[in-house]
């Protein structure tokens, strides 16, 4: 079969186009930088086309989250074993292996001036926080319990800072004055600052500081009056401005808090249900004279027998017959957490774990642990959630709500849940 001349010319042109195209492609490849052909790695991510073998330390059925956890702890242990004693070690909050494309940070919400209670009880924890963290004790690698306590500290401080940034923004711009640090005790040997919050184990904490300072060999040897009425421990406001700022900038600052209603009931039981030569004549007399109708002469003379609803009336009265007291004042006023950046925030509810964790972080002597004995009225049961509810059951719903409003910033800053379901 003979091809027509036109058909032959078309075939030749098509073959020429294919040959030129192939030659051009080969030329382009030869001129291309070979590094541009390699897959582009994102920070912290390694591309691997080989299937990964399961980690031998994982149990069957473990999720991929387990892989992340094991690798994080292994890296932490490796870093810890090679970290100098005084170097700060930061455990990453949560490794972000595969960030979502197009993810954006949520814009900061506008401050609610009237309804600040819309702020969620807990806030998202920022990964790889830039805040300085405490090193693990000695050269010991952090175990899972240490990591858990460390993460708890990061969460508590983040919640506190978010609350301060949202509602107390102007506080961070104020200068620190002696009044702001008047409740802070100083222990220079281990470079510790402790803000005293009454009814949160403060007597035992001062005992611990005395032992740390070399003023006593054991916490059990220190009497109650020595703890509270001696000048063995210095307060931060006794130093000059340079001394205050130096210690705030270089010492480990710690604070312990307690569920506000429980702390309030504990203070009432201690000061008004037992003989007291100060609170009865100073506070008791004024409360009974103002809030008890037809009070007896004996009650007005001694100030004894104040009832819990009468005490709450005094607390909520903007024109109180006698001023506030540190035993029921707000933690936010006693310790200025929006002005002073505390390194450690412990809770009364987890006192033993938190306290002994803190002592290990500051490298306290191994034989020093937080004392467990009850400082006053040792035969009386500690104030618990159940006992607290019994006292608040004596109040009206409105009084409970107003008391919750009174301590709302403490509830918010330290992430305590509402103690009664009908509170808003």
XYZ file of C-alpha atoms in Angstrom:
424
model
C 0.000 0.000 0.000
C 1.425 3.345 -1.070
C 1.031 6.338 1.274
C -0.020 9.613 -0.185
C 2.561 12.465 -0.075
C 0.380 14.560 2.254
C 0.037 11.733 4.743
C 3.793 11.145 4.763
C 4.514 14.803 5.443
C 2.051 14.761 8.410
C 3.698 11.678 9.889
C 7.149 13.228 9.577
C 6.023 16.444 11.301
C 4.437 14.489 14.188
C 7.637 12.427 14.660
C 9.736 15.601 14.665
C 7.543 17.188 17.356
C 7.905 14.114 19.583
C 11.699 14.069 19.154
C 12.048 17.802 19.960
C 9.796 17.423 23.020
C 11.819 14.517 24.423
C 15.075 16.392 23.829
C 13.721 19.484 25.590
C 12.624 17.426 28.591
C 16.045 15.801 28.896
C 17.720 19.213 28.705
C 15.432 20.632 31.451
C 16.172 17.709 33.769
C 19.916 18.010 33.241
C 19.848 21.718 34.163
C 17.585 21.324 37.235
C 19.083 21.592 40.773
C 18.832 18.059 42.215
C 18.053 19.415 45.700
C 14.806 20.865 44.394
C 13.608 17.399 43.474
C 13.920 16.108 47.058
C 10.771 16.206 49.248
C 10.626 19.393 51.305
C 10.695 18.554 55.037
C 8.617 20.549 57.492
C 10.327 21.538 60.753
C 10.340 18.630 63.168
C 9.005 16.109 60.637
C 11.075 13.388 58.953
C 9.806 11.802 55.773
C 10.360 8.077 55.598
C 9.019 5.831 52.859
C 9.831 2.679 54.813
C 7.075 1.290 57.040
C 7.913 1.898 60.695
C 8.197 -1.043 63.001
C 6.151 -0.882 66.224
C 8.114 0.301 69.251
C 9.163 -2.608 71.397
C 8.140 -0.771 74.597
C 4.520 -0.363 73.480
C 1.846 -2.774 74.503
C -0.290 -4.396 71.775
C -3.217 -2.214 70.870
C -1.465 1.058 71.729
C -2.465 4.054 69.663
C -0.142 6.386 67.782
C -0.454 8.756 70.739
C 1.511 6.183 72.650
C 4.352 6.506 70.150
C 4.473 10.229 70.796
C 4.434 9.789 74.561
C 7.204 7.197 74.607
C 9.441 9.221 72.322
C 8.848 12.379 74.352
C 9.762 10.704 77.623
C 12.833 9.072 76.043
C 14.073 12.393 74.700
C 13.392 14.007 78.080
C 15.390 11.318 79.870
C 18.251 11.637 77.421
C 18.339 15.403 77.813
C 18.132 15.154 81.577
C 21.070 12.761 81.805
C 23.264 15.265 79.962
C 21.923 18.470 81.485
C 24.127 20.445 83.910
C 22.716 20.793 87.403
C 21.746 24.438 87.078
C 20.364 24.299 83.556
C 16.586 24.701 83.233
C 14.916 21.732 81.551
C 11.620 22.220 79.783
C 9.413 19.271 78.987
C 7.412 19.960 75.830
C 3.697 20.106 76.405
C 2.503 18.258 73.328
C 4.527 17.510 70.206
C 2.631 18.663 67.126
C 3.635 16.121 64.499
C 1.298 16.913 61.657
C 0.021 20.476 61.857
C -3.204 21.085 60.013
C -2.773 23.109 56.886
C -4.590 26.384 56.967
C -5.014 26.318 60.767
C -5.183 29.764 62.271
C -4.880 31.029 65.836
C -8.169 32.028 67.326
C -8.322 35.836 67.600
C -8.409 37.234 71.135
C -11.956 37.811 72.168
C -13.066 41.224 73.242
C -13.110 41.814 76.976
C -16.548 41.422 78.455
C -16.992 44.239 80.904
C -20.321 43.145 82.325
C -20.397 39.354 82.032
C -16.874 38.181 82.788
C -18.224 34.841 83.955
C -18.503 33.752 80.317
C -14.796 32.922 80.377
C -14.359 29.106 80.257
C -13.150 27.375 83.401
C -10.096 25.968 81.640
C -8.119 27.353 78.749
C -6.070 25.646 76.072
C -2.481 25.098 77.078
C 0.090 26.670 74.798
C 2.612 24.098 73.584
C 6.270 24.768 74.245
C 5.511 27.616 76.609
C 8.197 30.266 76.737
C 7.894 30.537 80.524
C 10.857 29.358 82.548
C 10.411 25.952 84.128
C 12.063 24.217 87.033
C 14.671 21.541 86.552
C 14.154 17.947 87.746
C 15.871 17.037 91.007
C 19.575 16.393 90.591
C 20.503 14.366 87.529
C 17.523 12.059 87.921
C 15.548 11.542 84.722
C 11.924 12.626 85.081
C 9.524 9.701 85.376
C 5.877 9.741 84.308
C 4.750 11.103 87.686
C 7.262 13.974 87.447
C 6.064 14.769 83.930
C 2.435 14.737 85.107
C 3.176 17.154 87.966
C 5.192 19.365 85.640
C 2.341 19.534 83.137
C -0.086 20.331 85.943
C 2.081 23.290 86.897
C 2.101 24.585 83.335
C -1.678 24.296 83.112
C -2.285 26.100 86.408
C 0.041 28.962 85.532
C -1.437 29.255 82.058
C -5.012 29.466 83.427
C -3.887 32.093 85.927
C -2.096 34.160 83.299
C -5.021 33.973 80.882
C -7.375 35.284 83.588
C -4.965 38.088 84.426
C -4.472 39.025 80.782
C -8.218 39.122 80.218
C -9.455 41.011 83.253
C -6.473 42.464 85.077
C -4.460 43.687 82.113
C -3.510 46.961 83.773
C -2.017 45.143 86.791
C 1.053 43.991 84.861
C 1.985 47.595 84.123
C 1.967 48.731 87.748
C 5.224 48.875 89.698
C 5.705 46.426 92.568
C 5.381 48.145 95.936
C 6.123 46.840 99.455
C 2.372 46.387 99.949
C 2.232 43.855 97.112
C 4.912 41.669 98.742
C 3.942 42.078 102.409
C 2.674 38.467 102.622
C 5.765 36.952 100.984
C 8.335 35.201 103.195
C 11.988 34.851 102.196
C 14.322 31.870 102.525
C 17.713 32.920 101.194
C 19.682 29.663 101.429
C 17.509 27.873 98.861
C 16.385 31.118 97.211
C 12.671 30.624 97.861
C 9.832 33.157 98.134
C 6.594 31.871 99.690
C 3.366 33.865 99.626
C 1.350 33.056 102.733
C -2.342 32.289 102.178
C -3.955 31.530 105.555
C -5.873 28.250 105.894
C -3.837 26.657 103.100
C -1.208 24.924 105.223
C 0.675 28.168 105.874
C 1.827 27.171 109.386
C 3.476 24.015 108.109
C 4.965 25.831 105.137
C 6.629 28.304 107.472
C 7.977 25.386 109.476
C 9.472 23.975 106.281
C 11.077 27.312 105.466
C 12.604 27.463 108.952
C 14.172 24.042 108.477
C 15.442 25.057 105.036
C 16.988 28.168 106.585
C 18.772 26.078 109.244
C 16.705 27.546 112.096
C 15.440 24.120 113.205
C 16.370 20.505 112.538
C 12.810 19.226 112.201
C 9.369 20.681 111.499
C 7.984 18.766 114.484
C 10.193 20.796 116.860
C 8.628 24.170 115.975
C 5.683 25.379 118.058
C 2.708 27.294 116.670
C 3.616 30.557 118.418
C 7.168 30.355 117.103
C 5.810 29.984 113.577
C 3.497 32.994 113.692
C 4.834 35.364 116.322
C 8.599 35.184 115.970
C 10.731 37.175 113.562
C 12.725 34.141 112.442
C 11.539 34.437 108.852
C 11.939 37.695 106.987
C 9.216 39.212 104.860
C 10.062 40.533 101.443
C 8.781 44.036 102.267
C 11.518 44.436 104.895
C 14.142 44.717 102.130
C 14.878 47.851 100.145
C 13.584 48.206 96.608
C 16.726 46.761 95.071
C 16.572 43.745 97.392
C 12.900 43.192 96.593
C 13.382 43.342 92.829
C 16.521 41.164 92.959
C 14.719 38.399 94.845
C 11.604 38.608 92.694
C 13.780 38.227 89.619
C 16.061 35.400 90.780
C 14.306 33.375 93.520
C 11.743 30.596 93.050
C 8.338 32.110 93.849
C 5.633 29.753 95.072
C 1.997 30.023 96.071
C -0.519 27.532 97.473
C -4.293 27.974 97.094
C -7.481 26.247 98.243
C -11.108 25.961 97.133
C -12.467 29.381 98.264
C -15.616 28.202 100.075
C -13.671 25.525 101.971
C -11.026 28.047 102.947
C -13.740 30.429 104.171
C -15.456 27.765 106.296
C -12.101 26.645 107.692
C -11.356 30.210 108.770
C -14.791 30.628 110.374
C -14.495 27.383 112.338
C -11.007 28.275 113.561
C -11.662 31.894 114.558
C -15.260 31.882 115.769
C -16.057 28.372 117.034
C -13.125 28.226 119.453
C -11.993 30.637 122.166
C -9.958 33.427 120.624
C -8.630 36.479 122.394
C -8.410 38.553 119.210
C -11.179 37.590 116.783
C -13.982 37.463 119.344
C -13.506 40.952 120.820
C -12.460 42.617 117.551
C -14.650 40.920 114.938
C -17.228 39.018 117.003
C -18.493 42.036 118.949
C -18.892 44.167 115.817
C -20.649 41.400 113.889
C -23.124 40.630 116.677
C -23.884 44.298 117.293
C -24.654 44.910 113.604
C -26.306 41.714 112.409
C -27.985 40.028 115.410
C -31.277 41.462 116.492
C -31.738 41.565 120.282
C -28.235 40.283 120.989
C -27.687 39.472 124.666
C -25.426 41.594 126.816
C -23.132 38.625 127.334
C -22.756 38.113 123.581
C -22.049 41.806 123.022
C -19.540 41.803 125.874
C -17.512 38.774 124.736
C -18.166 38.632 121.001
C -18.545 34.851 121.238
C -21.089 32.701 119.436
C -21.107 34.298 115.969
C -23.181 32.190 113.574
C -22.114 31.460 110.021
C -24.978 33.433 108.342
C -24.046 36.445 110.496
C -20.435 36.112 109.437
C -21.504 36.016 105.768
C -23.596 39.145 106.284
C -20.486 40.892 107.545
C -18.377 39.564 104.652
C -20.782 40.810 101.980
C -21.512 44.178 103.567
C -19.820 46.977 101.628
C -20.012 49.039 104.834
C -18.464 46.476 107.154
C -18.294 47.461 110.805
C -14.726 46.110 110.876
C -12.274 45.620 108.032
C -11.190 42.575 106.063
C -8.831 39.967 107.475
C -6.149 37.911 105.743
C -7.895 34.649 106.704
C -10.803 35.348 104.352
C -9.377 37.930 101.965
C -8.977 37.063 98.270
C -5.820 35.261 97.176
C -5.651 37.705 94.285
C -5.263 40.533 96.807
C -2.967 38.743 99.241
C -0.395 37.572 96.691
C -0.927 39.793 93.601
C -0.596 36.909 91.092
C -1.376 39.263 88.201
C 1.625 41.397 89.127
C 4.059 38.736 90.393
C 4.813 35.835 88.049
C 4.813 32.815 90.388
C 6.958 29.865 89.339
C 4.953 27.265 91.269
C 1.221 27.145 92.060
C 0.265 24.361 94.462
C -3.162 23.339 95.705
C -4.329 22.324 99.154
C -6.330 19.480 97.608
C -3.113 17.854 96.328
C -0.859 19.212 99.067
C 1.316 16.164 99.693
C 2.190 15.595 96.027
C 2.626 19.277 95.203
C 4.618 20.149 98.323
C 7.067 17.287 98.097
C 7.431 17.848 94.344
C 8.336 21.470 95.041
C 10.865 20.441 97.724
C 12.547 18.078 95.277
C 12.710 20.822 92.648
C 14.556 23.210 94.961
C 16.812 20.324 96.063
C 15.792 20.396 99.693
C 17.357 17.805 102.027
C 15.985 14.338 101.296
C 14.766 13.857 104.875
C 12.606 17.000 104.706
C 9.000 16.347 103.718
C 5.907 18.453 104.168
C 4.421 17.773 107.633
C 1.006 16.122 107.670
C -0.072 17.003 111.211
C -2.919 19.450 111.879
C -1.531 22.590 113.446
C -4.506 23.693 115.588
C -7.510 21.872 117.054
C -5.911 18.569 116.130
C -8.847 16.546 117.481
C -11.263 18.269 115.125
C -11.898 17.003 111.602
C -10.402 19.011 108.778
C -12.766 21.152 106.763
C -13.880 19.098 103.769
C -16.291 19.611 100.896
C -19.026 17.813 102.839
C -18.563 20.021 105.912
C -18.469 23.112 103.710
C -21.815 22.206 102.136
C -23.324 21.817 105.598
C -22.360 25.385 106.485
C -23.507 26.867 103.186
C -26.837 25.070 103.525
C -27.581 27.590 106.293
C -27.586 30.400 103.710
C -30.166 31.491 101.202
C -29.577 30.926 97.498
C -28.936 34.642 97.090
C -26.305 34.657 99.850
C -24.536 31.674 98.274
C -24.536 33.420 94.908
C -23.199 36.667 96.345
C -20.464 34.800 98.213
C -19.486 33.039 95.005
C -19.398 36.408 93.238
C -17.206 37.751 96.036
C -14.593 35.030 95.398
C -15.189 34.726 91.671
C -11.699 35.810 90.597
C -10.146 33.185 92.891
C -12.424 30.531 91.368
C -11.490 31.708 87.888
C -7.731 32.190 88.312
C -7.151 28.844 90.018
C -9.648 26.840 87.966
C -12.014 25.690 90.710
C -15.451 24.519 89.632
C -18.707 25.911 91.004
C -19.421 24.363 94.413
C -23.216 24.460 93.938
C -25.232 23.592 90.846
C -27.569 26.599 91.142
C -24.733 29.138 90.917
C -24.324 31.107 87.725
